[in-house]
Amino acid sequence: MSTVGILGGGQLARMLVLAGTPLGLRFKVLDPSADACAGHVAPLLQGAYDDLAILDELGAGVDAATFDFENVPADAARHLAAATQVLPNPGALGAAQDRLAEKSLFRELGIPVPAFEDVATREGLDAAIGKVGLPCILKTRRLGYDGKGQFRIRDASEAEAAWEALGAQAGTVGLILEAFVPFERELSVVAVRGRDGEFRTWPLTWNWHVDGVLSASLAPAPAVAPALARDAFAHARRLAEALDYVGVFALELFCRGDQLLANEMAPRVHNSGHWTIEGAQASQFENHLRAVLGLPLGATDAIGHACMLNWIGDMPDPRPVLGEPGGHWHDYGKQSGPGRKVGHATVRADDAGTLAAALERIGRALGREAQVAPVLEALRLAASPG
Ligand code: AMP
């Protein structure tokens, strides 16, 4: 029986534990918070990620260690790596922690990216705007996620406000200016690479964000040209091989016509892959564990069509979802709070029409018509000829 250590005890760790339990795996989870929700399903060590003694405790007696979030200090990952195999490797984690390093790597690998510039000073911001063009987005290089640490600049007069909001962080986490991409849709590749280099991807997922936070995902993404999917998978594969990556990761892409631009990589299981729990042969969580432990990978084919709806802030009434034949409920057991991801639902169906009908009923019953509306529109696109 193998034991896996997980740095970070949020919902991703919780779903890893839930996926690994039927495989006979044991877990140890480290999180700074005593009520981290993975602690409801696995032994929890409470402590700071840079507390070397607690890292030693996590590393003792585990067969491998992994992460449920990417902002683990690189030194902590390296310290743990002295005690046990840490996968994905700390170098891959480091590459994904800095938006500037990440985008530079994408570019080096021939993965198209929006124009970007490093920004260190107020004057530097004006110069970067000159190069990148308007509109653009100023972002923190490190520690930003879910749209946090971002400021959209529509015209030059907003540069001052952007600097007021984020300038203080130029000397700490660093800043990057990116061209704003008028994308038609956001797609993600969720992929897994095994210890032996075997590489698999789930079908492309179409994602919708509200205020920078994922709101809904639909998979397989309808109306994707085969050449576009091939490009997206090839980008993900090149990235995984360059980083000698082991485990699951997501590559977020902006899509416009037949053009793809990479936004970022998440070096972990990803919110846009939650649908795989019920919607694919093997879920991202199970395959991540299989990869980390050097076990054969499971098939990544979709079973029909699936839509994931994120619950942000507080949990809605579960009954409209549970009342649907393909409805599945995930309550992370977290305290409600503004902007917090507290749970999700996945609705699965054999065909797009049945999925759309179920989503329409759920949206109406929960008063969340706006959340399901773009998914319904995408499903209509799938159904329309041509
Ligand atoms: P991020 O934290 O970089 O994943 O950004 C969160 C969300 O903000 C993305 O999923 C997009 O919806 C939006 N966003 C971020 N960067 C850009 C960009 N360069 N152009 C357009 N939208 C963006």
mmCIF file of C-alpha atoms and ligand atoms in Angstrom:
data_model
loop_
_atom_site.group_PDB
_atom_site.id
_atom_site.type_symbol
_atom_site.label_atom_id
_atom_site.label_comp_id
_atom_site.label_asym_id
_atom_site.label_seq_id
_atom_site.Cartn_x
_atom_site.Cartn_y
_atom_site.Cartn_z
ATOM 1 C CA MET A 1 0.000 0.000 0.000
ATOM 2 C CA SER A 2 1.430 3.384 -1.009
ATOM 3 C CA THR A 3 1.150 6.650 0.868
ATOM 4 C CA VAL A 4 1.143 10.013 -0.891
ATOM 5 C CA GLY A 5 1.971 13.335 0.767
ATOM 6 C CA ILE A 6 0.128 16.403 -0.485
ATOM 7 C CA LEU A 7 1.269 19.988 0.053
ATOM 8 C CA GLY A 8 -1.915 22.011 0.310
ATOM 9 C CA GLY A 9 -5.180 20.741 1.764
ATOM 10 C CA GLY A 10 -7.899 22.428 -0.286
ATOM 11 C CA GLN A 11 -10.557 20.900 -2.494
ATOM 12 C CA LEU A 12 -8.016 19.631 -5.028
ATOM 13 C CA ALA A 13 -6.230 17.610 -2.344
ATOM 14 C CA ARG A 14 -9.604 16.436 -1.087
ATOM 15 C CA MET A 15 -10.594 15.164 -4.538
ATOM 16 C CA LEU A 16 -7.185 13.508 -4.952
ATOM 17 C CA VAL A 17 -7.779 11.637 -1.697
ATOM 18 C CA LEU A 18 -11.295 10.648 -2.767
ATOM 19 C CA ALA A 19 -9.957 9.342 -6.109
ATOM 20 C CA GLY A 20 -7.013 7.505 -4.595
ATOM 21 C CA THR A 21 -8.874 5.734 -1.818
ATOM 22 C CA PRO A 22 -10.335 2.965 -4.061
ATOM 23 C CA LEU A 23 -6.781 2.317 -5.292
ATOM 24 C CA GLY A 24 -5.843 1.501 -1.701
ATOM 25 C CA LEU A 25 -3.732 4.633 -1.299
ATOM 26 C CA ARG A 26 -3.115 6.398 1.986
ATOM 27 C CA PHE A 27 -2.507 10.118 2.269
ATOM 28 C CA LYS A 28 -0.906 12.769 4.464
ATOM 29 C CA VAL A 29 -1.855 16.388 3.828
ATOM 30 C CA LEU A 30 -0.037 19.540 4.934
ATOM 31 C CA ASP A 31 -1.884 22.857 5.161
ATOM 32 C CA PRO A 32 -1.467 26.011 7.248
ATOM 33 C CA SER A 33 -5.172 25.953 8.154
ATOM 34 C CA ALA A 34 -6.602 23.608 10.805
ATOM 35 C CA ASP A 35 -9.919 23.356 8.938
ATOM 36 C CA ALA A 36 -8.445 22.677 5.474
ATOM 37 C CA CYS A 37 -11.148 20.639 3.737
ATOM 38 C CA ALA A 38 -8.861 17.754 2.701
ATOM 39 C CA GLY A 39 -8.427 17.201 6.433
ATOM 40 C CA HIS A 40 -11.999 15.846 6.528
ATOM 41 C CA VAL A 41 -10.938 12.854 4.439
ATOM 42 C CA ALA A 42 -7.228 12.339 5.237
ATOM 43 C CA PRO A 43 -4.788 12.935 8.111
ATOM 44 C CA LEU A 44 -3.877 16.626 8.216
ATOM 45 C CA LEU A 45 -0.611 18.113 9.413
ATOM 46 C CA GLN A 46 -1.152 21.746 10.275
ATOM 47 C CA GLY A 47 1.808 24.016 9.651
ATOM 48 C CA ALA A 48 3.500 26.537 7.423
ATOM 49 C CA TYR A 49 4.906 25.404 4.089
ATOM 50 C CA ASP A 50 8.319 26.741 5.045
ATOM 51 C CA ASP A 51 8.411 24.945 8.410
ATOM 52 C CA LEU A 52 11.199 22.444 7.751
ATOM 53 C CA ALA A 53 10.296 20.216 10.720
ATOM 54 C CA ILE A 54 6.737 19.751 9.486
ATOM 55 C CA LEU A 55 7.973 19.158 5.936
ATOM 56 C CA ASP A 56 10.180 16.385 7.347
ATOM 57 C CA GLU A 57 7.118 14.935 9.072
ATOM 58 C CA LEU A 58 5.191 15.027 5.789
ATOM 59 C CA GLY A 59 8.068 13.389 3.905
ATOM 60 C CA ALA A 60 8.592 10.596 6.429
ATOM 61 C CA GLY A 61 7.111 7.295 5.301
ATOM 62 C CA VAL A 62 5.467 8.558 2.109
ATOM 63 C CA ASP A 63 6.180 6.986 -1.281
ATOM 64 C CA ALA A 64 5.797 10.257 -3.174
ATOM 65 C CA ALA A 65 4.666 13.816 -2.586
ATOM 66 C CA THR A 66 2.673 16.197 -4.753
ATOM 67 C CA PHE A 67 0.847 19.557 -4.599
ATOM 68 C CA ASP A 68 -2.678 20.870 -4.619
ATOM 69 C CA PHE A 69 -1.609 24.438 -5.388
ATOM 70 C CA GLU A 70 1.281 25.957 -7.254
ATOM 71 C CA ASN A 71 2.397 28.715 -4.956
ATOM 72 C CA VAL A 72 4.244 26.402 -2.604
ATOM 73 C CA PRO A 73 7.632 28.046 -1.927
ATOM 74 C CA ALA A 74 10.194 26.451 -4.243
ATOM 75 C CA ASP A 75 12.528 25.941 -1.258
ATOM 76 C CA ALA A 76 9.872 23.895 0.547
ATOM 77 C CA ALA A 77 9.437 21.674 -2.509
ATOM 78 C CA ARG A 78 13.201 21.213 -2.768
ATOM 79 C CA HIS A 79 13.519 20.411 0.958
ATOM 80 C CA LEU A 80 10.823 17.784 0.647
ATOM 81 C CA ALA A 81 12.538 16.383 -2.441
ATOM 82 C CA ALA A 82 15.474 15.384 -0.224
ATOM 83 C CA ALA A 83 13.139 13.044 1.691
ATOM 84 C CA THR A 84 10.906 11.629 -1.042
ATOM 85 C CA GLN A 85 10.168 11.851 -4.735
ATOM 86 C CA VAL A 86 8.290 15.119 -5.369
ATOM 87 C CA LEU A 87 6.208 15.146 -8.542
ATOM 88 C CA PRO A 88 5.750 17.254 -10.569
ATOM 89 C CA ASN A 89 9.407 18.152 -10.060
ATOM 90 C CA PRO A 90 10.092 21.412 -8.203
ATOM 91 C CA GLY A 91 11.659 22.905 -11.344
ATOM 92 C CA ALA A 92 8.366 22.524 -13.254
ATOM 93 C CA LEU A 93 6.521 24.073 -10.343
ATOM 94 C CA GLY A 94 8.967 26.995 -10.312
ATOM 95 C CA ALA A 95 8.566 27.576 -14.057
ATOM 96 C CA ALA A 96 4.798 27.933 -13.640
ATOM 97 C CA GLN A 97 5.007 30.237 -10.601
ATOM 98 C CA ASP A 98 6.294 33.237 -12.511
ATOM 99 C CA ARG A 99 4.138 34.506 -15.379
ATOM 100 C CA LEU A 100 7.180 36.076 -17.036
ATOM 101 C CA ALA A 101 9.287 32.894 -16.939
ATOM 102 C CA GLU A 102 6.266 30.865 -18.030
ATOM 103 C CA LYS A 103 5.446 33.047 -21.032
ATOM 104 C CA SER A 104 9.134 33.177 -22.012
ATOM 105 C CA LEU A 105 9.235 29.368 -21.916
ATOM 106 C CA PHE A 106 6.053 29.131 -24.041
ATOM 107 C CA ARG A 107 7.642 31.441 -26.589
ATOM 108 C CA GLU A 108 10.886 29.428 -26.607
ATOM 109 C CA LEU A 109 8.874 26.268 -27.247
ATOM 110 C CA GLY A 110 7.008 27.831 -30.155
ATOM 111 C CA ILE A 111 3.737 28.071 -28.229
ATOM 112 C CA PRO A 112 2.082 31.361 -29.302
ATOM 113 C CA VAL A 113 1.454 33.896 -26.513
ATOM 114 C CA PRO A 114 -0.066 37.401 -26.294
ATOM 115 C CA ALA A 115 2.515 40.217 -26.428
ATOM 116 C CA PHE A 116 4.007 40.748 -22.959
ATOM 117 C CA GLU A 117 6.609 42.917 -21.212
ATOM 118 C CA ASP A 118 8.255 42.881 -17.817
ATOM 119 C CA VAL A 119 7.370 46.023 -15.797
ATOM 120 C CA ALA A 120 9.617 47.288 -13.001
ATOM 121 C CA THR A 121 8.832 51.016 -12.680
ATOM 122 C CA ARG A 122 6.089 53.583 -13.397
ATOM 123 C CA GLU A 123 8.020 54.812 -16.460
ATOM 124 C CA GLY A 124 8.534 51.195 -17.448
ATOM 125 C CA LEU A 125 4.769 50.721 -17.445
ATOM 126 C CA ASP A 126 4.306 53.527 -19.994
ATOM 127 C CA ALA A 127 7.079 52.066 -22.153
ATOM 128 C CA ALA A 128 5.508 48.593 -21.910
ATOM 129 C CA ILE A 129 2.091 49.974 -22.908
ATOM 130 C CA GLY A 130 3.786 51.524 -25.945
ATOM 131 C CA LYS A 131 5.152 48.127 -26.971
ATOM 132 C CA VAL A 132 2.243 45.847 -26.029
ATOM 133 C CA GLY A 133 -0.543 48.200 -27.169
ATOM 134 C CA LEU A 134 -4.011 48.903 -25.756
ATOM 135 C CA PRO A 135 -6.074 47.427 -24.256
ATOM 136 C CA CYS A 136 -3.783 45.440 -21.988
ATOM 137 C CA ILE A 137 -3.660 43.859 -18.539
ATOM 138 C CA LEU A 138 -1.158 44.534 -15.780
ATOM 139 C CA LYS A 139 -0.659 41.404 -13.649
ATOM 140 C CA THR A 140 1.520 40.371 -10.769
ATOM 141 C CA ARG A 141 4.177 37.931 -11.984
ATOM 142 C CA ARG A 142 3.874 35.725 -8.920
ATOM 143 C CA LEU A 143 1.132 34.695 -6.491
ATOM 144 C CA GLY A 144 -1.780 35.820 -8.672
ATOM 145 C CA TYR A 145 -4.629 33.414 -9.342
ATOM 146 C CA ASP A 146 -8.312 33.494 -10.263
ATOM 147 C CA GLY A 147 -7.985 36.986 -11.664
ATOM 148 C CA LYS A 148 -6.467 38.368 -8.432
ATOM 149 C CA GLY A 149 -3.574 40.795 -8.831
ATOM 150 C CA GLN A 150 -4.771 42.020 -12.230
ATOM 151 C CA PHE A 151 -5.722 45.432 -13.583
ATOM 152 C CA ARG A 152 -7.182 45.995 -17.009
ATOM 153 C CA ILE A 153 -5.967 49.107 -18.849
ATOM 154 C CA ARG A 154 -8.347 50.235 -21.589
ATOM 155 C CA ASP A 155 -6.675 53.537 -22.455
ATOM 156 C CA ALA A 156 -3.474 55.308 -21.509
ATOM 157 C CA SER A 157 -5.213 57.445 -18.861
ATOM 158 C CA GLU A 158 -5.781 54.276 -16.785
ATOM 159 C CA ALA A 159 -2.073 53.556 -16.433
ATOM 160 C CA GLU A 160 -1.897 55.687 -13.299
ATOM 161 C CA ALA A 161 -4.747 53.804 -11.603
ATOM 162 C CA ALA A 162 -3.161 50.480 -12.572
ATOM 163 C CA TRP A 163 0.131 51.588 -11.036
ATOM 164 C CA GLU A 164 -1.647 52.755 -7.875
ATOM 165 C CA ALA A 165 -3.320 49.355 -7.574
ATOM 166 C CA LEU A 166 -0.311 47.152 -8.277
ATOM 167 C CA GLY A 167 2.836 49.317 -8.453
ATOM 168 C CA ALA A 168 3.814 48.570 -4.847
ATOM 169 C CA GLN A 169 4.252 44.943 -5.862
ATOM 170 C CA ALA A 170 6.779 45.684 -8.631
ATOM 171 C CA GLY A 171 9.638 45.212 -6.176
ATOM 172 C CA THR A 172 8.238 42.102 -4.475
ATOM 173 C CA VAL A 173 6.301 39.682 -6.697
ATOM 174 C CA GLY A 174 7.082 41.617 -9.909
ATOM 175 C CA LEU A 175 4.715 42.790 -12.644
ATOM 176 C CA ILE A 176 4.038 41.807 -16.232
ATOM 177 C CA LEU A 177 2.001 43.671 -18.842
ATOM 178 C CA GLU A 178 0.081 41.524 -21.320
ATOM 179 C CA ALA A 179 -1.911 42.431 -24.410
ATOM 180 C CA PHE A 180 -5.628 41.967 -23.841
ATOM 181 C CA VAL A 181 -6.826 39.168 -26.107
ATOM 182 C CA PRO A 182 -10.319 39.655 -27.607
ATOM 183 C CA PHE A 183 -10.851 35.898 -27.521
ATOM 184 C CA GLU A 184 -13.955 34.132 -28.809
ATOM 185 C CA ARG A 185 -13.568 31.420 -26.250
ATOM 186 C CA GLU A 186 -11.268 30.019 -23.609
ATOM 187 C CA LEU A 187 -10.191 26.420 -23.939
ATOM 188 C CA SER A 188 -8.036 24.310 -21.698
ATOM 189 C CA VAL A 189 -5.999 21.225 -22.300
ATOM 190 C CA VAL A 190 -5.972 18.968 -19.257
ATOM 191 C CA ALA A 191 -3.164 16.488 -19.760
ATOM 192 C CA VAL A 192 -1.216 13.862 -17.879
ATOM 193 C CA ARG A 193 2.325 12.589 -18.339
ATOM 194 C CA GLY A 194 3.547 9.412 -16.665
ATOM 195 C CA ARG A 195 6.930 8.685 -15.171
ATOM 196 C CA ASP A 196 7.783 6.755 -18.345
ATOM 197 C CA GLY A 197 6.890 9.724 -20.548
ATOM 198 C CA GLU A 198 3.500 8.403 -21.657
ATOM 199 C CA PHE A 199 1.347 11.421 -22.500
ATOM 200 C CA ARG A 200 -2.454 11.622 -22.622
ATOM 201 C CA THR A 201 -4.980 14.426 -22.846
ATOM 202 C CA TRP A 202 -8.651 14.596 -22.047
ATOM 203 C CA PRO A 203 -10.815 16.161 -24.767
ATOM 204 C CA LEU A 204 -10.539 19.959 -24.944
ATOM 205 C CA THR A 205 -12.627 21.805 -22.376
ATOM 206 C CA TRP A 206 -14.442 25.095 -23.075
ATOM 207 C CA ASN A 207 -14.397 27.418 -20.046
ATOM 208 C CA TRP A 208 -16.287 30.537 -18.956
ATOM 209 C CA HIS A 209 -14.962 32.916 -16.309
ATOM 210 C CA VAL A 210 -16.783 35.558 -14.284
ATOM 211 C CA ASP A 211 -14.564 38.211 -12.664
ATOM 212 C CA GLY A 212 -11.535 36.073 -13.481
ATOM 213 C CA VAL A 213 -12.917 32.989 -11.708
ATOM 214 C CA LEU A 214 -14.017 29.844 -13.536
ATOM 215 C CA SER A 215 -17.812 29.678 -13.635
ATOM 216 C CA ALA A 216 -18.588 26.791 -16.023
ATOM 217 C CA SER A 217 -16.818 24.201 -18.172
ATOM 218 C CA LEU A 218 -18.135 22.109 -21.045
ATOM 219 C CA ALA A 219 -16.410 19.015 -22.419
ATOM 220 C CA PRO A 220 -15.747 17.843 -25.001
ATOM 221 C CA ALA A 221 -15.672 21.438 -26.325
ATOM 222 C CA PRO A 222 -18.043 21.436 -29.315
ATOM 223 C CA ALA A 223 -17.188 22.783 -32.768
ATOM 224 C CA VAL A 224 -13.415 22.525 -32.493
ATOM 225 C CA ALA A 225 -11.594 22.023 -35.794
ATOM 226 C CA PRO A 226 -9.389 18.907 -35.664
ATOM 227 C CA ALA A 227 -6.307 20.978 -36.587
ATOM 228 C CA LEU A 228 -6.920 23.313 -33.636
ATOM 229 C CA ALA A 229 -7.200 20.395 -31.211
ATOM 230 C CA ARG A 230 -4.035 18.866 -32.657
ATOM 231 C CA ASP A 231 -2.167 22.163 -32.129
ATOM 232 C CA ALA A 232 -3.447 22.511 -28.564
ATOM 233 C CA PHE A 233 -2.407 18.956 -27.662
ATOM 234 C CA ALA A 234 0.978 19.384 -29.358
ATOM 235 C CA HIS A 235 1.635 22.569 -27.325
ATOM 236 C CA ALA A 236 0.783 20.743 -24.107
ATOM 237 C CA ARG A 237 2.987 17.805 -25.013
ATOM 238 C CA ARG A 238 5.967 20.004 -25.886
ATOM 239 C CA LEU A 239 5.591 21.817 -22.581
ATOM 240 C CA ALA A 240 5.341 18.599 -20.563
ATOM 241 C CA GLU A 241 8.400 17.138 -22.248
ATOM 242 C CA ALA A 242 10.455 20.329 -21.842
ATOM 243 C CA LEU A 243 9.718 20.350 -18.098
ATOM 244 C CA ASP A 244 10.073 16.562 -17.712
ATOM 245 C CA TYR A 245 6.659 16.899 -16.130
ATOM 246 C CA VAL A 246 5.036 14.002 -14.264
ATOM 247 C CA GLY A 247 1.363 14.239 -13.283
ATOM 248 C CA VAL A 248 -1.635 16.240 -14.436
ATOM 249 C CA PHE A 249 -1.463 19.844 -15.596
ATOM 250 C CA ALA A 250 -3.679 22.289 -17.458
ATOM 251 C CA LEU A 251 -2.751 24.622 -20.280
ATOM 252 C CA GLU A 252 -5.177 27.530 -20.577
ATOM 253 C CA LEU A 253 -5.621 28.861 -24.090
ATOM 254 C CA PHE A 254 -7.388 31.832 -25.641
ATOM 255 C CA CYS A 255 -8.988 30.933 -28.940
ATOM 256 C CA ARG A 256 -9.887 33.272 -31.788
ATOM 257 C CA GLY A 257 -10.838 31.751 -35.120
ATOM 258 C CA ASP A 258 -8.176 29.159 -35.788
ATOM 259 C CA GLN A 259 -5.617 30.944 -33.608
ATOM 260 C CA LEU A 260 -4.576 29.777 -30.145
ATOM 261 C CA LEU A 261 -2.670 31.902 -27.620
ATOM 262 C CA ALA A 262 -1.451 30.411 -24.363
ATOM 263 C CA ASN A 263 -2.470 32.223 -21.177
ATOM 264 C CA GLU A 264 -0.972 30.078 -18.464
ATOM 265 C CA MET A 265 -0.131 26.645 -17.231
ATOM 266 C CA ALA A 266 -1.376 25.213 -13.931
ATOM 267 C CA PRO A 267 1.087 22.590 -12.647
ATOM 268 C CA ARG A 268 -1.565 20.523 -10.887
ATOM 269 C CA VAL A 269 -5.018 19.083 -11.281
ATOM 270 C CA HIS A 270 -7.246 21.913 -12.461
ATOM 271 C CA ASN A 271 -10.742 23.258 -11.938
ATOM 272 C CA SER A 272 -11.449 22.892 -15.672
ATOM 273 C CA GLY A 273 -10.829 19.143 -15.299
ATOM 274 C CA HIS A 274 -13.358 18.486 -12.517
ATOM 275 C CA TRP A 275 -15.848 17.195 -15.091
ATOM 276 C CA THR A 276 -13.548 14.181 -15.644
ATOM 277 C CA ILE A 277 -14.674 12.654 -12.320
ATOM 278 C CA GLU A 278 -17.971 11.557 -13.843
ATOM 279 C CA GLY A 279 -17.419 12.499 -17.485
ATOM 280 C CA ALA A 280 -14.316 10.482 -18.415
ATOM 281 C CA GLN A 281 -13.022 6.920 -18.164
ATOM 282 C CA ALA A 282 -10.353 7.963 -15.673
ATOM 283 C CA SER A 283 -10.515 11.286 -13.848
ATOM 284 C CA GLN A 284 -7.726 13.840 -13.671
ATOM 285 C CA PHE A 285 -7.388 13.059 -9.958
ATOM 286 C CA GLU A 286 -6.976 9.316 -10.430
ATOM 287 C CA ASN A 287 -4.558 9.760 -13.329
ATOM 288 C CA HIS A 288 -2.484 12.280 -11.394
ATOM 289 C CA LEU A 289 -1.985 9.704 -8.646
ATOM 290 C CA ARG A 290 -1.309 6.925 -11.142
ATOM 291 C CA ALA A 291 1.335 9.118 -12.805
ATOM 292 C CA VAL A 292 2.982 10.170 -9.555
ATOM 293 C CA LEU A 293 3.204 6.556 -8.371
ATOM 294 C CA GLY A 294 4.423 5.185 -11.713
ATOM 295 C CA LEU A 295 1.242 3.151 -12.328
ATOM 296 C CA PRO A 296 -0.277 2.657 -15.812
ATOM 297 C CA LEU A 297 -2.402 5.652 -16.833
ATOM 298 C CA GLY A 298 -6.170 5.332 -17.258
ATOM 299 C CA ALA A 299 -8.032 6.142 -20.478
ATOM 300 C CA THR A 300 -8.866 9.813 -20.866
ATOM 301 C CA ASP A 301 -11.833 9.434 -23.236
ATOM 302 C CA ALA A 302 -14.998 11.335 -22.385
ATOM 303 C CA ILE A 303 -18.169 9.408 -21.642
ATOM 304 C CA GLY A 304 -20.739 11.493 -23.494
ATOM 305 C CA HIS A 305 -20.967 15.208 -22.678
ATOM 306 C CA ALA A 306 -20.377 16.917 -19.345
ATOM 307 C CA CYS A 307 -20.825 20.387 -17.911
ATOM 308 C CA MET A 308 -19.299 21.516 -14.637
ATOM 309 C CA LEU A 309 -20.816 24.445 -12.751
ATOM 310 C CA ASN A 310 -18.702 26.052 -10.037
ATOM 311 C CA TRP A 311 -20.316 27.143 -6.793
ATOM 312 C CA ILE A 312 -18.658 30.351 -5.625
ATOM 313 C CA GLY A 313 -19.410 31.988 -2.274
ATOM 314 C CA ASP A 314 -22.026 29.572 -0.969
ATOM 315 C CA MET A 315 -23.662 26.273 -1.861
ATOM 316 C CA PRO A 316 -27.022 26.340 -3.651
ATOM 317 C CA ASP A 317 -29.848 23.866 -3.013
ATOM 318 C CA PRO A 318 -28.541 20.453 -4.187
ATOM 319 C CA ARG A 319 -31.967 19.017 -5.080
ATOM 320 C CA PRO A 320 -32.360 20.338 -8.648
ATOM 321 C CA VAL A 321 -28.990 18.784 -9.552
ATOM 322 C CA LEU A 322 -29.521 15.544 -7.637
ATOM 323 C CA GLY A 323 -32.937 15.217 -9.268
ATOM 324 C CA GLU A 324 -31.351 14.911 -12.723
ATOM 325 C CA PRO A 325 -30.267 11.435 -13.886
ATOM 326 C CA GLY A 326 -26.808 12.724 -14.823
ATOM 327 C CA GLY A 327 -26.463 15.209 -11.960
ATOM 328 C CA HIS A 328 -23.539 14.934 -9.525
ATOM 329 C CA TRP A 329 -22.908 17.063 -6.461
ATOM 330 C CA HIS A 330 -19.623 18.045 -4.859
ATOM 331 C CA ASP A 331 -19.704 19.958 -1.576
ATOM 332 C CA TYR A 332 -16.156 20.634 -0.423
ATOM 333 C CA GLY A 333 -17.250 21.107 3.195
ATOM 334 C CA LYS A 334 -15.818 24.637 3.284
ATOM 335 C CA GLN A 335 -17.100 27.729 5.064
ATOM 336 C CA SER A 336 -19.017 30.081 2.783
ATOM 337 C CA GLY A 337 -17.256 33.326 1.926
ATOM 338 C CA PRO A 338 -17.211 35.848 -0.905
ATOM 339 C CA GLY A 339 -15.262 34.522 -3.891
ATOM 340 C CA ARG A 340 -14.560 31.139 -2.275
ATOM 341 C CA LYS A 341 -14.881 27.997 -4.372
ATOM 342 C CA VAL A 342 -17.102 25.950 -2.078
ATOM 343 C CA GLY A 343 -18.298 23.197 -4.416
ATOM 344 C CA HIS A 344 -19.342 22.257 -7.921
ATOM 345 C CA ALA A 345 -21.877 20.201 -9.837
ATOM 346 C CA THR A 346 -21.252 18.078 -12.895
ATOM 347 C CA VAL A 347 -24.088 17.169 -15.221
ATOM 348 C CA ARG A 348 -23.380 14.354 -17.647
ATOM 349 C CA ALA A 349 -25.480 13.074 -20.545
ATOM 350 C CA ASP A 350 -25.066 10.804 -23.540
ATOM 351 C CA ASP A 351 -25.974 13.540 -26.003
ATOM 352 C CA ALA A 352 -25.741 17.331 -26.146
ATOM 353 C CA GLY A 353 -29.525 17.843 -26.331
ATOM 354 C CA THR A 354 -30.180 15.904 -23.118
ATOM 355 C CA LEU A 355 -27.398 17.812 -21.374
ATOM 356 C CA ALA A 356 -28.838 21.159 -22.507
ATOM 357 C CA ALA A 357 -32.323 20.240 -21.269
ATOM 358 C CA ALA A 358 -30.984 19.236 -17.835
ATOM 359 C CA LEU A 359 -28.897 22.426 -17.557
ATOM 360 C CA GLU A 360 -31.865 24.559 -18.487
ATOM 361 C CA ARG A 361 -33.959 22.976 -15.719
ATOM 362 C CA ILE A 362 -31.154 23.351 -13.174
ATOM 363 C CA GLY A 363 -30.477 26.988 -14.117
ATOM 364 C CA ARG A 364 -34.169 27.850 -13.753
ATOM 365 C CA ALA A 365 -34.650 25.980 -10.467
ATOM 366 C CA LEU A 366 -31.601 27.587 -8.870
ATOM 367 C CA GLY A 367 -32.122 31.067 -10.340
ATOM 368 C CA ARG A 368 -28.765 30.655 -12.092
ATOM 369 C CA GLU A 369 -29.901 31.120 -15.670
ATOM 370 C CA ALA A 370 -26.994 33.497 -16.325
ATOM 371 C CA GLN A 371 -24.438 30.876 -15.269
ATOM 372 C CA VAL A 372 -25.790 28.205 -17.621
ATOM 373 C CA ALA A 373 -26.698 30.548 -20.524
ATOM 374 C CA PRO A 374 -23.280 30.525 -22.285
ATOM 375 C CA VAL A 375 -23.106 26.739 -21.979
ATOM 376 C CA LEU A 376 -26.558 26.397 -23.568
ATOM 377 C CA GLU A 377 -25.450 28.653 -26.388
ATOM 378 C CA ALA A 378 -22.333 26.522 -26.927
ATOM 379 C CA LEU A 379 -24.414 23.353 -26.980
ATOM 380 C CA ARG A 380 -26.697 24.931 -29.596
ATOM 381 C CA LEU A 381 -23.591 25.662 -31.648
ATOM 382 C CA ALA A 382 -22.719 21.976 -31.406
ATOM 383 C CA ALA A 383 -26.161 20.992 -32.636
ATOM 384 C CA SER A 384 -26.348 23.452 -35.540
ATOM 385 C CA PRO A 385 -25.153 22.117 -38.891
ATOM 386 C CA GLY A 386 -21.851 23.510 -40.190
HETATM 387 P P1 AMP B 1 -5.458 34.318 -15.231
HETATM 388 O O1 AMP B 1 -5.343 34.510 -13.761
HETATM 389 O O2 AMP B 1 -4.279 34.808 -16.009
HETATM 390 O O3 AMP B 1 -5.836 32.910 -15.619
HETATM 391 O O4 AMP B 1 -6.695 35.204 -15.702
HETATM 392 C C1 AMP B 1 -8.016 34.943 -15.305
HETATM 393 C C2 AMP B 1 -8.967 35.258 -16.436
HETATM 394 O O5 AMP B 1 -8.860 36.656 -16.806
HETATM 395 C C3 AMP B 1 -8.680 34.507 -17.717
HETATM 396 O O6 AMP B 1 -9.221 33.208 -17.692
HETATM 397 C C4 AMP B 1 -9.350 35.408 -18.742
HETATM 398 O O7 AMP B 1 -10.753 35.253 -18.729
HETATM 399 C C5 AMP B 1 -9.007 36.787 -18.229
HETATM 400 N N1 AMP B 1 -7.708 37.208 -18.823
HETATM 401 C C6 AMP B 1 -6.481 37.057 -18.292
HETATM 402 N N2 AMP B 1 -5.514 37.486 -19.115
HETATM 403 C C7 AMP B 1 -6.129 37.930 -20.228
HETATM 404 C C8 AMP B 1 -5.673 38.509 -21.472
HETATM 405 N N3 AMP B 1 -4.366 38.726 -21.711
HETATM 406 N N4 AMP B 1 -6.618 38.829 -22.386
HETATM 407 C C9 AMP B 1 -7.943 38.636 -22.147
HETATM 408 N N5 AMP B 1 -8.418 38.114 -21.011
HETATM 409 C C10 AMP B 1 -7.544 37.759 -20.045
#
